[in-house]
Amino acid sequence: MAVTSETPDGSNGGDPNKKPEDVEKEEEEEENQKEKPEDEEEEEIQYRSISFPNLPHDLTELCVALLRRCNYPSLSLISKGFRTLAASPRLYDARSRLGVTECVLYASIGFPTSSSPSWYILRRDEISLRLCRIDKLPIHWGSAVVTIGPTMYVIGGRSDGKPTSDVTLIDCRFHT
């Protein structure tokens, strides 16, 4: 009994016109294409893993877009998928398309005895208004703030008693 199988001859994959390096590059490219799905496919997988695996991610996105933004921090605790969705620019776009907007007031509040002022958002809850502190946004004493669209520009101020020419951009849609 004889068994035969085809195997590539040499290190060039059986093609006498190819260099061995070219064969290795092609193999690496094929593996990379298999391993790396496109960004949209990754996004699709993330959204599908949220908590509604049977719903299309567009429908999940629209449902979340209808929720009030003040609920997003609680929503982001549910899963990584919801956290990703709550911080997604696509969610803001969906809210804009639906005409779902909420007015919020940003305030820089500081006291002379504290080291520096902090940013707060005045949020309307079901019953009352409350101030929510945003720790991750920097601000210096004496800064000037200019708002254009959803972006605030925080300009200058004093840092450690010295004048600074820092400019910070804050995207009010995502508090970043």
mmCIF file of C-alpha atoms in Angstrom:
data_model
loop_
_atom_site.group_PDB
_atom_site.id
_atom_site.type_symbol
_atom_site.label_atom_id
_atom_site.label_comp_id
_atom_site.label_asym_id
_atom_site.label_seq_id
_atom_site.Cartn_x
_atom_site.Cartn_y
_atom_site.Cartn_z
ATOM 1 C CA MET A 1 0.000 0.000 0.000
ATOM 2 C CA ALA A 2 1.361 3.415 -0.912
ATOM 3 C CA VAL A 3 0.157 6.754 0.461
ATOM 4 C CA THR A 4 1.012 9.956 -1.313
ATOM 5 C CA SER A 5 0.446 13.531 -0.258
ATOM 6 C CA GLU A 6 1.427 16.823 -1.744
ATOM 7 C CA THR A 7 3.828 18.959 0.204
ATOM 8 C CA PRO A 8 5.391 22.189 -0.909
ATOM 9 C CA ASP A 9 8.923 21.800 -2.194
ATOM 10 C CA GLY A 10 11.513 23.842 -0.327
ATOM 11 C CA SER A 11 10.940 26.955 1.719
ATOM 12 C CA ASN A 12 9.303 28.896 -1.100
ATOM 13 C CA GLY A 13 5.948 27.096 -0.796
ATOM 14 C CA GLY A 14 6.439 25.085 -3.984
ATOM 15 C CA ASP A 15 6.476 28.132 -6.259
ATOM 16 C CA PRO A 16 9.866 28.498 -7.945
ATOM 17 C CA ASN A 17 9.140 32.181 -8.686
ATOM 18 C CA LYS A 18 8.674 33.163 -5.029
ATOM 19 C CA LYS A 19 11.335 33.988 -2.523
ATOM 20 C CA PRO A 20 11.042 32.293 0.889
ATOM 21 C CA GLU A 21 10.515 35.717 2.540
ATOM 22 C CA ASP A 22 7.479 36.398 0.329
ATOM 23 C CA VAL A 23 5.848 33.130 1.370
ATOM 24 C CA GLU A 24 6.354 33.952 5.065
ATOM 25 C CA LYS A 25 4.860 37.434 4.595
ATOM 26 C CA GLU A 26 1.804 36.004 2.840
ATOM 27 C CA GLU A 27 1.270 33.476 5.631
ATOM 28 C CA GLU A 28 1.551 36.207 8.288
ATOM 29 C CA GLU A 29 -0.915 38.428 6.412
ATOM 30 C CA GLU A 30 -3.419 35.572 6.143
ATOM 31 C CA GLU A 31 -3.133 34.871 9.880
ATOM 32 C CA ASN A 32 -3.519 38.563 10.749
ATOM 33 C CA GLN A 33 -6.640 38.812 8.589
ATOM 34 C CA LYS A 34 -8.138 35.832 10.380
ATOM 35 C CA GLU A 35 -7.224 37.108 13.858
ATOM 36 C CA LYS A 36 -8.137 40.796 13.477
ATOM 37 C CA PRO A 37 -11.788 41.472 12.707
ATOM 38 C CA GLU A 38 -12.640 44.930 11.409
ATOM 39 C CA ASP A 39 -13.561 47.673 13.896
ATOM 40 C CA GLU A 40 -17.215 47.424 12.972
ATOM 41 C CA GLU A 41 -17.239 43.683 13.620
ATOM 42 C CA GLU A 42 -15.592 44.227 17.023
ATOM 43 C CA GLU A 43 -18.159 46.913 17.828
ATOM 44 C CA GLU A 44 -20.962 44.584 16.755
ATOM 45 C CA ILE A 45 -19.627 41.848 19.041
ATOM 46 C CA GLN A 46 -19.292 44.261 21.974
ATOM 47 C CA TYR A 47 -22.845 45.517 21.572
ATOM 48 C CA ARG A 48 -24.244 42.011 21.141
ATOM 49 C CA SER A 49 -22.619 40.991 24.407
ATOM 50 C CA ILE A 50 -24.435 43.750 26.281
ATOM 51 C CA SER A 51 -27.449 42.069 27.873
ATOM 52 C CA PHE A 52 -29.746 41.682 24.930
ATOM 53 C CA PRO A 53 -27.930 39.141 22.768
ATOM 54 C CA ASN A 54 -30.987 38.542 20.574
ATOM 55 C CA LEU A 55 -31.580 42.214 19.739
ATOM 56 C CA PRO A 56 -29.700 43.942 16.943
ATOM 57 C CA HIS A 57 -27.184 46.396 18.390
ATOM 58 C CA ASP A 58 -28.864 49.311 16.581
ATOM 59 C CA LEU A 59 -32.073 48.638 18.498
ATOM 60 C CA THR A 60 -30.196 48.341 21.801
ATOM 61 C CA GLU A 61 -28.444 51.619 21.010
ATOM 62 C CA LEU A 62 -31.773 53.352 20.352
ATOM 63 C CA CYS A 63 -33.273 52.025 23.592
ATOM 64 C CA VAL A 64 -30.306 53.289 25.605
ATOM 65 C CA ALA A 65 -30.386 56.623 23.740
ATOM 66 C CA LEU A 66 -33.914 57.196 25.039
ATOM 67 C CA LEU A 67 -32.736 56.917 28.649
ATOM 68 C CA ARG A 68 -31.771 60.038 30.550
ATOM 69 C CA ARG A 69 -28.042 60.740 30.653
ATOM 70 C CA CYS A 70 -28.109 60.887 34.446
ATOM 71 C CA ASN A 71 -28.790 57.121 34.350
ATOM 72 C CA TYR A 72 -25.699 56.338 32.251
ATOM 73 C CA PRO A 73 -23.304 55.962 35.223
ATOM 74 C CA SER A 74 -25.580 53.298 36.736
ATOM 75 C CA LEU A 75 -26.051 51.676 33.346
ATOM 76 C CA SER A 76 -22.300 51.476 32.794
ATOM 77 C CA LEU A 77 -21.963 49.349 35.945
ATOM 78 C CA ILE A 78 -24.002 46.538 34.356
ATOM 79 C CA SER A 79 -21.365 45.333 31.916
ATOM 80 C CA LYS A 80 -18.385 46.346 29.829
ATOM 81 C CA GLY A 81 -20.637 46.472 26.786
ATOM 82 C CA PHE A 82 -22.963 49.004 28.408
ATOM 83 C CA ARG A 83 -19.956 51.007 29.643
ATOM 84 C CA THR A 84 -18.602 51.118 26.077
ATOM 85 C CA LEU A 85 -22.011 52.064 24.704
ATOM 86 C CA ALA A 86 -22.567 54.837 27.279
ATOM 87 C CA ALA A 87 -19.233 56.438 26.315
ATOM 88 C CA SER A 88 -19.748 55.960 22.584
ATOM 89 C CA PRO A 89 -20.025 58.873 20.146
ATOM 90 C CA ARG A 90 -22.555 56.734 18.272
ATOM 91 C CA LEU A 91 -24.890 56.981 21.260
ATOM 92 C CA TYR A 92 -24.660 60.778 21.196
ATOM 93 C CA ASP A 93 -25.394 60.719 17.451
ATOM 94 C CA ALA A 94 -28.416 58.494 18.071
ATOM 95 C CA ARG A 95 -29.667 60.902 20.768
ATOM 96 C CA SER A 96 -29.228 63.811 18.352
ATOM 97 C CA ARG A 97 -31.133 62.000 15.581
ATOM 98 C CA LEU A 98 -33.975 61.246 18.003
ATOM 99 C CA GLY A 99 -34.022 64.828 19.277
ATOM 100 C CA VAL A 100 -33.350 63.654 22.829
ATOM 101 C CA THR A 101 -31.371 66.393 24.513
ATOM 102 C CA GLU A 102 -30.936 67.407 28.119
ATOM 103 C CA CYS A 103 -29.826 70.763 29.387
ATOM 104 C CA VAL A 104 -27.129 70.606 32.017
ATOM 105 C CA LEU A 105 -25.266 73.396 33.724
ATOM 106 C CA TYR A 106 -21.522 73.094 34.245
ATOM 107 C CA ALA A 107 -20.154 75.074 37.176
ATOM 108 C CA SER A 108 -16.627 75.634 38.382
ATOM 109 C CA ILE A 109 -16.855 75.900 42.150
ATOM 110 C CA GLY A 110 -13.938 76.547 44.439
ATOM 111 C CA PHE A 111 -13.232 78.024 47.835
ATOM 112 C CA PRO A 112 -10.122 80.037 48.711
ATOM 113 C CA THR A 113 -9.160 77.493 51.375
ATOM 114 C CA SER A 114 -9.136 74.543 48.962
ATOM 115 C CA SER A 115 -6.273 73.771 46.589
ATOM 116 C CA SER A 116 -8.181 74.284 43.336
ATOM 117 C CA PRO A 117 -11.751 74.566 42.088
ATOM 118 C CA SER A 118 -13.677 71.571 40.783
ATOM 119 C CA TRP A 119 -16.174 71.061 37.997
ATOM 120 C CA TYR A 120 -19.753 70.201 38.877
ATOM 121 C CA ILE A 121 -22.815 69.447 36.799
ATOM 122 C CA LEU A 122 -26.215 70.535 37.981
ATOM 123 C CA ARG A 123 -28.453 67.573 37.217
ATOM 124 C CA ARG A 124 -32.179 67.320 37.398
ATOM 125 C CA ASP A 125 -33.349 64.127 39.081
ATOM 126 C CA GLU A 126 -36.929 62.936 39.220
ATOM 127 C CA ILE A 127 -37.680 65.180 42.198
ATOM 128 C CA SER A 128 -34.941 67.752 42.644
ATOM 129 C CA LEU A 129 -31.708 69.241 41.375
ATOM 130 C CA ARG A 130 -28.331 68.034 42.575
ATOM 131 C CA LEU A 131 -24.700 68.891 41.982
ATOM 132 C CA CYS A 132 -22.508 66.056 40.735
ATOM 133 C CA ARG A 133 -18.763 66.516 40.966
ATOM 134 C CA ILE A 134 -16.592 65.591 37.979
ATOM 135 C CA ASP A 135 -13.132 64.779 39.295
ATOM 136 C CA LYS A 136 -11.364 64.018 36.033
ATOM 137 C CA LEU A 137 -11.725 67.498 34.501
ATOM 138 C CA PRO A 138 -8.906 69.894 35.431
ATOM 139 C CA ILE A 139 -9.338 73.596 36.120
ATOM 140 C CA HIS A 140 -7.071 76.288 37.550
ATOM 141 C CA TRP A 141 -7.954 79.311 39.675
ATOM 142 C CA GLY A 142 -8.752 82.316 37.504
ATOM 143 C CA SER A 143 -9.357 80.353 34.305
ATOM 144 C CA ALA A 144 -11.492 81.805 31.555
ATOM 145 C CA VAL A 145 -14.088 79.514 30.005
ATOM 146 C CA VAL A 146 -15.520 79.845 26.506
ATOM 147 C CA THR A 147 -18.226 77.539 25.181
ATOM 148 C CA ILE A 148 -18.667 76.811 21.488
ATOM 149 C CA GLY A 149 -21.243 74.143 20.691
ATOM 150 C CA PRO A 150 -20.692 71.100 22.917
ATOM 151 C CA THR A 151 -17.064 72.086 23.617
ATOM 152 C CA MET A 152 -15.785 74.213 26.497
ATOM 153 C CA TYR A 153 -12.349 75.803 26.273
ATOM 154 C CA VAL A 154 -10.750 76.382 29.677
ATOM 155 C CA ILE A 155 -8.004 78.951 29.172
ATOM 156 C CA GLY A 156 -5.173 80.037 31.467
ATOM 157 C CA GLY A 157 -5.441 80.634 35.181
ATOM 158 C CA ARG A 158 -2.958 80.110 37.973
ATOM 159 C CA SER A 159 -1.286 76.818 38.852
ATOM 160 C CA ASP A 160 0.657 76.709 42.135
ATOM 161 C CA GLY A 161 0.455 80.502 42.268
ATOM 162 C CA LYS A 162 2.070 80.953 38.849
ATOM 163 C CA PRO A 163 0.273 82.116 35.691
ATOM 164 C CA THR A 164 -0.318 79.382 33.146
ATOM 165 C CA SER A 165 -1.270 79.489 29.483
ATOM 166 C CA ASP A 166 -2.781 75.988 29.496
ATOM 167 C CA VAL A 167 -5.826 75.406 27.323
ATOM 168 C CA THR A 168 -8.089 72.458 28.087
ATOM 169 C CA LEU A 169 -10.877 71.277 25.775
ATOM 170 C CA ILE A 170 -13.872 69.674 27.463
ATOM 171 C CA ASP A 171 -16.385 67.753 25.366
ATOM 172 C CA CYS A 172 -19.622 68.260 27.294
ATOM 173 C CA ARG A 173 -21.273 65.316 25.543
ATOM 174 C CA PHE A 174 -18.927 62.878 27.275
ATOM 175 C CA HIS A 175 -17.446 64.966 30.133
ATOM 176 C CA THR A 176 -13.937 64.542 28.693
#
